[in-house]
XYZ file of C-alpha atoms in Angstrom:
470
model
C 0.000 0.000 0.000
C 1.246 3.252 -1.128
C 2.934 5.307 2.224
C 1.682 9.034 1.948
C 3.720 11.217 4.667
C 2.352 14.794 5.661
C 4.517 16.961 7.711
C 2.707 19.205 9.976
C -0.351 19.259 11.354
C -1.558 23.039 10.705
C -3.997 24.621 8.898
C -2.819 22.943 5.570
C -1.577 19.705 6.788
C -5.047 18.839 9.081
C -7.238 19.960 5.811
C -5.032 17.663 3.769
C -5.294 14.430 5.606
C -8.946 15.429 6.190
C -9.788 15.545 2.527
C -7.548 12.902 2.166
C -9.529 10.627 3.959
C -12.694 11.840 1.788
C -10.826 10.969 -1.558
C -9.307 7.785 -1.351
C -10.698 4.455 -1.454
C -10.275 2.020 0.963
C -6.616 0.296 1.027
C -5.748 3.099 -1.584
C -3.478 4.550 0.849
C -1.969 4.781 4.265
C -1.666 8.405 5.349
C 0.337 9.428 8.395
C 0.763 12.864 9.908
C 3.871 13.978 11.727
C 3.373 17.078 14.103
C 4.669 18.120 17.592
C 1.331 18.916 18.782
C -2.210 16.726 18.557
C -3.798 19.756 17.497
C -4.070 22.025 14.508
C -4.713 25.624 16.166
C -7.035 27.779 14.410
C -4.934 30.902 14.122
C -7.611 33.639 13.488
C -9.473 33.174 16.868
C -6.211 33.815 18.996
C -6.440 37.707 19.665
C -10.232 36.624 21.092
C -8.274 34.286 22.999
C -5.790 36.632 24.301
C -9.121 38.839 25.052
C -10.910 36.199 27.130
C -13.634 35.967 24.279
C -12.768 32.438 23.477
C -12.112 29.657 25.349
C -8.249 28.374 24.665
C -9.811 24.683 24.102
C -12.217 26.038 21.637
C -9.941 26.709 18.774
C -8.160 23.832 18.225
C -8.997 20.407 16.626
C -8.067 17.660 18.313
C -5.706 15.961 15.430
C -7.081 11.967 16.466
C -10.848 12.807 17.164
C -11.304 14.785 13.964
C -8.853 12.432 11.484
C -10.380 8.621 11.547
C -8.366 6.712 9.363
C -5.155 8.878 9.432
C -2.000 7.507 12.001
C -1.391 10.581 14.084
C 2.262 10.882 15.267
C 3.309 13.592 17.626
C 6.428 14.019 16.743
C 8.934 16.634 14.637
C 10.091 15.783 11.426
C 13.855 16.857 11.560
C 15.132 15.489 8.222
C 14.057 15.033 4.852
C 15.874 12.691 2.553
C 13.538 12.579 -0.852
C 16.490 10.917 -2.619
C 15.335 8.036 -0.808
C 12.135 8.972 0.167
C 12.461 8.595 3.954
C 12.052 11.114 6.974
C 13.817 11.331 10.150
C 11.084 11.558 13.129
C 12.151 13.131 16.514
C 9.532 12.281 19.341
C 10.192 14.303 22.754
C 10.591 11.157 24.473
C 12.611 8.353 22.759
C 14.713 8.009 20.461
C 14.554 8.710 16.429
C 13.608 6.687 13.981
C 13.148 7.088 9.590
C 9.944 6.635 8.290
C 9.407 5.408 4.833
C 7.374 7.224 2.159
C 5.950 7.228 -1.294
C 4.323 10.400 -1.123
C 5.479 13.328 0.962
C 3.344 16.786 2.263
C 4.815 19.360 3.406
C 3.246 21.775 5.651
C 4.830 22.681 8.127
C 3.901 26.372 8.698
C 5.831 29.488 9.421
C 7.192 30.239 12.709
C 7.318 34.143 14.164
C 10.398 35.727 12.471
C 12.391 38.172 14.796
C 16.050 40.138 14.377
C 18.242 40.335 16.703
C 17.565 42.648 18.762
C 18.574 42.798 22.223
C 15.893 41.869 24.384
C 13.681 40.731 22.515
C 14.267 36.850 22.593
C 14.305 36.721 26.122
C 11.267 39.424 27.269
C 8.994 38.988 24.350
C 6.186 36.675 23.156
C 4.763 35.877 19.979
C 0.949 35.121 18.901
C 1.365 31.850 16.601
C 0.030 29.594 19.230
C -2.495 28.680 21.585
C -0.622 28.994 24.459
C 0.914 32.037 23.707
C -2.733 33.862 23.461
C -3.738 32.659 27.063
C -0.125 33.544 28.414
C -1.118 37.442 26.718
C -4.347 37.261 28.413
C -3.511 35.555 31.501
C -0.636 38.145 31.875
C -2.774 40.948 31.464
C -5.158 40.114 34.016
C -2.663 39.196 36.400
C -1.272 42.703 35.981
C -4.079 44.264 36.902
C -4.433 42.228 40.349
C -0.971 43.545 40.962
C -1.122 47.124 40.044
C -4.143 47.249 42.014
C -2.424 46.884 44.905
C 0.182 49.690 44.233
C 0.320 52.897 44.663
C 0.631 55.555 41.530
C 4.262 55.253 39.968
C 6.426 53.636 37.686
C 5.744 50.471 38.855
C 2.302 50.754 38.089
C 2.591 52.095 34.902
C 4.917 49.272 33.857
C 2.229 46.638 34.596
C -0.356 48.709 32.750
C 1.503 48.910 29.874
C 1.133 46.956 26.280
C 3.678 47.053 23.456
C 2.405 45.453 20.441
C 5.255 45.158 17.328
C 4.060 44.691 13.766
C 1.071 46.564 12.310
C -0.456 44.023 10.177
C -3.775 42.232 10.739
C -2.480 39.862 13.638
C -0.630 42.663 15.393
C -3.661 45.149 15.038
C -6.211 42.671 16.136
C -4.436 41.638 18.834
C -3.747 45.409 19.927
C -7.254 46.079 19.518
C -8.899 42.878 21.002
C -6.681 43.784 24.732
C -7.062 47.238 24.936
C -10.696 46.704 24.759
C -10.288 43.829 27.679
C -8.517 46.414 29.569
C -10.931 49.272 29.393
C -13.368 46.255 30.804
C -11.396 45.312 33.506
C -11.567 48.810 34.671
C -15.120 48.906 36.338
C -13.534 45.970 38.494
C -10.866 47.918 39.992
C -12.026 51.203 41.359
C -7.967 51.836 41.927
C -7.548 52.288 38.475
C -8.476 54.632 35.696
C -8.560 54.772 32.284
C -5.655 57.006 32.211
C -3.662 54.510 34.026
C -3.399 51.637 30.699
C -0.861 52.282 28.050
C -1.719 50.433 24.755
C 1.853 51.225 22.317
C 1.779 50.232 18.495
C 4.568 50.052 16.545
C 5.220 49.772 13.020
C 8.030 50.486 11.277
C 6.292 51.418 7.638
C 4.208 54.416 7.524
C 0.949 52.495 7.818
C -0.613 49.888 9.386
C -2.491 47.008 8.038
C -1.238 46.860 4.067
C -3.696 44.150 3.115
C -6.611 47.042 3.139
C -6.747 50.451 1.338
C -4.911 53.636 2.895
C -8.461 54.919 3.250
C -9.782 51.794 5.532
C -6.245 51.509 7.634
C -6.828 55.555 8.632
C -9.982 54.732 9.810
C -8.662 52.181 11.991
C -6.016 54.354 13.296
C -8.467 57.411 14.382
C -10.791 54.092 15.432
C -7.877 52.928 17.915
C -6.872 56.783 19.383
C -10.702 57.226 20.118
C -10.095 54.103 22.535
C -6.574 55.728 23.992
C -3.896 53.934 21.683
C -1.054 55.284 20.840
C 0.516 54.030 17.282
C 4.330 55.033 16.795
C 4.568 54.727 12.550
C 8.075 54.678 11.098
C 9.502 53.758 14.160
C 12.016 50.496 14.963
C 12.674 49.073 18.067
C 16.012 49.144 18.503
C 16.113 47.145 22.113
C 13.381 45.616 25.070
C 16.209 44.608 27.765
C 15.173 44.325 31.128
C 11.481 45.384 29.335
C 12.305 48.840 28.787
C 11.460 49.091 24.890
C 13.416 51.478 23.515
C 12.537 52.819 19.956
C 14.335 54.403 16.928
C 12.970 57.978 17.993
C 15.064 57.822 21.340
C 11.491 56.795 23.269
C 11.998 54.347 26.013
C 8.979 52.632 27.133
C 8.601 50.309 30.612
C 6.152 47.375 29.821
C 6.040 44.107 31.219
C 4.554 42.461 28.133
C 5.748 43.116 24.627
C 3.870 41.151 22.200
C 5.834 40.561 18.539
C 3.742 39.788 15.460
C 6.475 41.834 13.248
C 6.510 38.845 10.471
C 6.452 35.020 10.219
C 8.997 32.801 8.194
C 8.793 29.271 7.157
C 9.423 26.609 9.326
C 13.320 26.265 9.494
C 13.746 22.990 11.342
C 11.543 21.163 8.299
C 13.301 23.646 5.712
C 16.788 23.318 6.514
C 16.950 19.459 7.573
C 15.800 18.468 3.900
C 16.753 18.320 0.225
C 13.643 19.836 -1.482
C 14.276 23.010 -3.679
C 14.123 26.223 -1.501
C 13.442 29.264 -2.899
C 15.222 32.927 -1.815
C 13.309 33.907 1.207
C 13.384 30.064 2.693
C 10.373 28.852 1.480
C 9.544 25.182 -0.723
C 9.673 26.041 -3.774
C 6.326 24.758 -5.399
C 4.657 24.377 -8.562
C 0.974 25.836 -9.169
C -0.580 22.318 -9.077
C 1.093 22.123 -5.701
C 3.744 19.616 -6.684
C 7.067 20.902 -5.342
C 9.808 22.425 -8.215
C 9.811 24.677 -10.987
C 7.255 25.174 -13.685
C 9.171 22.819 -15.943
C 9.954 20.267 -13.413
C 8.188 18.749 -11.014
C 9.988 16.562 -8.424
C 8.451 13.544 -8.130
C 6.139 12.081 -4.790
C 6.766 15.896 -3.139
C 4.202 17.951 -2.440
C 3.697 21.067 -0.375
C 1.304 23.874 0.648
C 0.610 26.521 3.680
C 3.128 29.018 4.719
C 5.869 26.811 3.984
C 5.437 27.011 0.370
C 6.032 29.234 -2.075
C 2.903 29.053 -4.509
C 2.664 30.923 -7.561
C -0.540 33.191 -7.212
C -1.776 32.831 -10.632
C -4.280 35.599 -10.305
C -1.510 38.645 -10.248
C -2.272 39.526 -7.137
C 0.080 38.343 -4.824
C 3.217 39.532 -3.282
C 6.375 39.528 -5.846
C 4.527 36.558 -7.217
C 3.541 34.179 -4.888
C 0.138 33.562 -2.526
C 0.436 35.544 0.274
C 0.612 33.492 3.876
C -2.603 33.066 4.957
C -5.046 30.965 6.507
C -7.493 31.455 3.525
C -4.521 30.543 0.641
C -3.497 27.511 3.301
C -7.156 25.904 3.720
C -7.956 26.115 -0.195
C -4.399 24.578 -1.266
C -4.883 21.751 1.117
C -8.451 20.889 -0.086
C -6.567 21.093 -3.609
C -3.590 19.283 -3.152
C -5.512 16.179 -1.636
C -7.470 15.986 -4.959
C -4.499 16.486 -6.851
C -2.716 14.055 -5.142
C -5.277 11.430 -5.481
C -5.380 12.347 -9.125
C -1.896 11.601 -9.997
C -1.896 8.053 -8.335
C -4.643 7.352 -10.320
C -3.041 8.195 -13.514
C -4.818 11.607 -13.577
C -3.666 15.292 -14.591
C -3.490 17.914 -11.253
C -5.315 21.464 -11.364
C -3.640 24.143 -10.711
C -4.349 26.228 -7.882
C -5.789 29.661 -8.491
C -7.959 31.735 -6.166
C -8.993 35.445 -5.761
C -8.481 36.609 -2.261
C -12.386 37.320 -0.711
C -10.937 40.020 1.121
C -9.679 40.521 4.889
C -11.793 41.384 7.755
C -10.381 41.687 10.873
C -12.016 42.488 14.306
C -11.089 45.298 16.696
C -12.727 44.213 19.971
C -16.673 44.007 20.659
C -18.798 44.979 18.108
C -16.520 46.584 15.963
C -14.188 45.674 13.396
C -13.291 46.054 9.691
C -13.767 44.303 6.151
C -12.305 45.296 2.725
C -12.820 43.329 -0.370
C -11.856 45.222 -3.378
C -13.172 48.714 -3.397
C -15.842 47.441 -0.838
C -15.010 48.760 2.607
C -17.236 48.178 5.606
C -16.434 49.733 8.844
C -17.944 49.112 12.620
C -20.670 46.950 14.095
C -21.124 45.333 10.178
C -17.764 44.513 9.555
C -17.871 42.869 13.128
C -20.946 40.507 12.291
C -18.827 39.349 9.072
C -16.026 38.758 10.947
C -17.725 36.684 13.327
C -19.542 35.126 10.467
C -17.302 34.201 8.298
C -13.985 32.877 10.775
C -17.280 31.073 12.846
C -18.441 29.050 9.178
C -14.826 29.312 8.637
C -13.443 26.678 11.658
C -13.284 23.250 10.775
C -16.233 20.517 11.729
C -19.831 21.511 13.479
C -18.273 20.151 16.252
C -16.031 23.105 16.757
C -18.103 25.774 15.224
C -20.417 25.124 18.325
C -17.980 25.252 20.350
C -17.112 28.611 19.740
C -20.323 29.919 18.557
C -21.033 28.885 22.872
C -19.035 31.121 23.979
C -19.984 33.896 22.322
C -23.772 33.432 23.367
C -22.805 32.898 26.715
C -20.365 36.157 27.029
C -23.088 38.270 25.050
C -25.213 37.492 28.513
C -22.808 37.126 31.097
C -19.686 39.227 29.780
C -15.913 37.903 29.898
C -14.987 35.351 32.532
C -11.992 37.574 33.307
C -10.346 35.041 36.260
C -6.370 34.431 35.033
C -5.316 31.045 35.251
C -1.164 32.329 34.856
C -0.942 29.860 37.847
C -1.486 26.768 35.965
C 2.059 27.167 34.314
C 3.436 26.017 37.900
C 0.647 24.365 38.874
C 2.501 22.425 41.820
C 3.119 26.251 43.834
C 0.579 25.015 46.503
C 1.467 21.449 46.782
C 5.347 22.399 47.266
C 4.498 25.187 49.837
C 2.714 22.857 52.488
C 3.955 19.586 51.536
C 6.031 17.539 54.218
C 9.892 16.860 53.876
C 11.804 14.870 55.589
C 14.215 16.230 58.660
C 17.918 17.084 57.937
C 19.958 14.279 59.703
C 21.613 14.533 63.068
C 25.569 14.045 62.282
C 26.843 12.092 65.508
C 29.682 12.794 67.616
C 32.701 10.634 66.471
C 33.044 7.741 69.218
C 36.417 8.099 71.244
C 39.311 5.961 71.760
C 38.206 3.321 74.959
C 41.606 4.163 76.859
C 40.431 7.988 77.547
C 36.710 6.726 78.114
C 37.826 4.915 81.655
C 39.200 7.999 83.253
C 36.464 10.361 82.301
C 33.751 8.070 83.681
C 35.783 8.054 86.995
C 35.578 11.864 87.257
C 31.509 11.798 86.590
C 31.829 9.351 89.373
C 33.063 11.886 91.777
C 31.470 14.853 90.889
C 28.521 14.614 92.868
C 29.965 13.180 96.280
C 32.341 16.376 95.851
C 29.071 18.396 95.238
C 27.324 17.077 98.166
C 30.927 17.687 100.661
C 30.559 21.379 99.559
C-alpha cells in the first residue's frame, strides 16, 4: 500500500489528511501525519483568545478525534531525505527513527520571524500559538491584580503597559482585542483609571495594516486613538532589555509584556533538515498544481502547501509573485492538493491552484471591526458581524463551530470570565508550599578511643559526692 507522509499538522496539513480521507478508497493509501502537537490551532481566533472571548480549548482540533483513518504521530520531522524517500522523526521522548514514504506533504507552517535585537528573545512573546494567546491574556489580568495593589508610579505604569510590534492584521487585532479587555477590567478595579493603561503600536512602515486600502487603515487608526492607543509609525525598536522598549525615535517605554507579530517565516527545522528546492526567502519552492519544483519540473512524490510554500498566485495579485501566507490561501491549497494528489496516483492530470483573495476582515474588539474586499469597505458593528460570520463558518467541523459559537452566546449574557489562570504554568506552587519533607539528619559525635573513656567516667563518678561535701 502506497505510504503518503504529511509533515505538519496546521492549517494545511489537518485539511489535507482530512480531505484525504474523503478521496481515497479504501486500502488506496496509508496516510500518516507527523506534528509536535495533537492539534491544529485555528490561528484567526487567537487575539479573542488573548481577550478572554474564546475559550483556549475552543480553537483547536483535536488531530485523532477529527482524522479517523489517518495515524497521528506527535512528533517533529527533523530530516528530509527525498532521494530516498524517507524522513527522520524526533519524538520528545525516545529516540529517532526514519519513516518510509511514497508520497510526501509538506506543511509545516511558518514560525514568528524576529532580528536580533537585544531583548527581545528573552522578554517577548509571539501570537502563533495557543498557548501564547492565554499567556497574553492571563498576563494581562494578572497585571491588573498587581497594580491594584500599588500605589501611583512607575511600577504601576509598567504593569499597565502593552507594546504590540508589527502593524499588520495579527498585530492590530491583537492590539485592539486587549485594549478593549482592559478598558473592561476597569469597572472591576475602582484603583484604576482609564488614564492609568498604556496600549503602544509600533510599526516600522508608515501604515498599518497593508492588506486594506490607505483609506480603511486611517480609519482604523483614528478608530484605535478614540479608545486611547497610541501608534508610533516609522519607528524600529532598537532594544526591550530588562522590558524597557526602547525605539528608533530615542522613546523608552517600561512594559512588562511586549507582544511581537512583526513577520512570520517558514518553518526552518523542516526547511533546513531536507533536500527539497528552496526558494530565496526560505520557502519550498512549489509548482501551481502544488507539486514541489519549478514550472518545468516537477519533483516527483513531493508535495507542499501553507506558509511553507512558495505558490505561484496565478491571479496577479500576490506579493512579488507568490500567494500571500494566509489561513485562507493555506485551507484552499490543502483541499486542492488532496485531490491532486489522489489524481496523480490514479493516472490523472493535477489542477492548478488559483484563487482570488475574498478580502480581509479583521475584528477590533466588541462589536466593531473592519472588512475590505476590493473597493468594498465596511467599517464598525457590520464589519464585526462578518467577521464573526465568516472565521465562525470558517473553523473546521460543526463540532467546533459550536464550540465557539457557545461562547460567544454565553459572554453576550454574562460578559468575559476575566479570572487568570497564569498559575497553571506552575501548577505544583501550593502542593510544594505545604507539603512535608523529611528532617535534615543529626551528624553524631565521632566515638572516642576506649583508653580515655575509663578515666572520664571516673571523674563523673566523683562529681557529685564532691558536690554534696561542699
Amino acid at each position: 500500500m502506497p505510504k503518503i507522509l504529511i509533515v505538519g499538522g496546521g492549517y494545511a496539513g489537518f485539511y489535507t489528511a482530512w480531505k484525504l480521507e474523503k478521496h481515497l478508497r479504501k486500502g488506496e493509501a496509508e496516510v500518516t501525519i507527523v506534528d509536535p502537537l495533537p492539534y491544529m490551532t485555528y490561528q484567526p481566533f487567537l487575539p479573542e483568545v488573548a481577550a478572554g472571548e474564546i475559550e483556549a480549548r475552543h480553537v483547536v482540533v483535536g488531530l485523532r478525534r477529527h482524522l479517523k483513518k489517518t495515524r497521528v504521530v506527535v512528533a517533529k520531522v527533523t530530516g528530509i531525505n527525498h532521494a530516498t524517500r524517507t524522513a527522520t522523526i524526533t519524538p520528545e521522548v525516545g529516540e529517532p527513527w526514519t519513516e518510509t514514504y511514497d508520497q510526501i506533504v509538506v506543511t509545516a507552517g511558518a514560525v514568528s520571524r524576529t532580528f536580533p535585537i537585544p531583548g527581545i528573545a528573552e522578554n517577548a512573546i509571539g501570537l502563533k500559538t495557543i498557548e501564547e494567546a492565554v499567556a497574553i491574556r492571563d498576563r494581562i489580568l494578572t497585571n491588573f491584580d498587581r497594580a491594584a495593589n500599588l500605589p501611583a508610579g512607575p511600577e504601576r505604569d509598567r504593569l499597565l503597559t502593552v507594546v504590540v510590534v508589527g502593524g499588520g492584521f495579527a498585530g492590530i487585532e491583537v492590539f485592539a482585542e486587549t485594549r478593549a479587555l482592559a478598558s473592561s477590567l476597569l469597572k472591576l478595579y475602582p484603583q484604576l483609571r482609564f488614564e492609568d493603561t498604556h496600549f503602544h503600536l509600533i510599526e516600522a512602515m508608515g501604515r498599518i495594516m497593508p492588506e486594506v486600502s490607505l483609506k480603511t487603515s486611517e480609519w482604523v487608526l483614528k478608530d484605535l486613538a478614540k479608545r486611547g492607543a497610541n501608534v508610533h509609525l516609522d519607528t524600529q525598536v532598537t532594544g526591550a532589555v530588562d522590558g524597557n522598549v526602547e525605539l528608533s525615535t530615542g522613546e523608552v517605554i517600561p512594559t512588562d509584556l511586549i507582544i511581537w507579530t512583526a513577520g512570520v517565516m517558514a518553518n526552518p527545522t523542516v526547511v533546513r533538515g531536507g533536500d527539497l528546492p528552496v526558494e530565496e526567502r526560505g520557502r519550498i519552492r512549489t509548482r501551481a498544481d502544488l507539486r514541489v519544483g519549478t514550472p518545468d519540473e516537477a519533483v516527483e512524490g513531493a508535495w507542499a502547501a501553507g506558509d511553507v510554500a512558495a505558490v505561484p498566485d496565478l491571479t496577479g495579485a500576490g506579493v512579488g509573485g507568490y500567494c500571500v501566507p494566509n489561513a485562507q490561501h493555506a485551507v484552499r491549497q490543502a483541499k486542492l492538493l488532496a485531490k491532486n494528489l489522489v489524481a496523480v496516483m490514479r493516472g490523472e492530470v493535477p489542477r492548478e491552484y488559483i484563487h482570488k483573495n475574498l478580502g480581509a476582515v479583521a475584528g477590533l474588539g466588541l462589536y466593531n471591526g473592519v472588512f475590505q474586499s476590493g473597493k468594498i469597505a465596511l467599517k464598525g458593528f457590520i464589519a464585526w458581524v462578518a467577521h464573526r460570520g465568516y472565521h465562525g463558518l470558517a473553523m473546521p467541523s460543526w463540532e467546533r463551530k459550536w464550540r465557539v459559537i457557545g461562547d460567544w452566546w454565553h459572554n453576550f449574557w454574562l460578559n468575559r470570565d476575566n479570572v487568570s489562570l497564569q498559575t497553571v504554568q506552575n501548577p505544583r506552587y501550593v502542593f510544594e508550599e505545604f507539603a512535608a519533607r523529611p528532617r535534615p539528619a543529626v551528624a553524631e559525635a565521632p566515638a572516642e578511643p576506649a583508653a580515655k573513656k575509663a578515666p572520664a567516667k571516673k571523674a563523673a563518678a566523683k562529681e557529685p559526692a564532691e558536690t554534696t561535701a561542699r
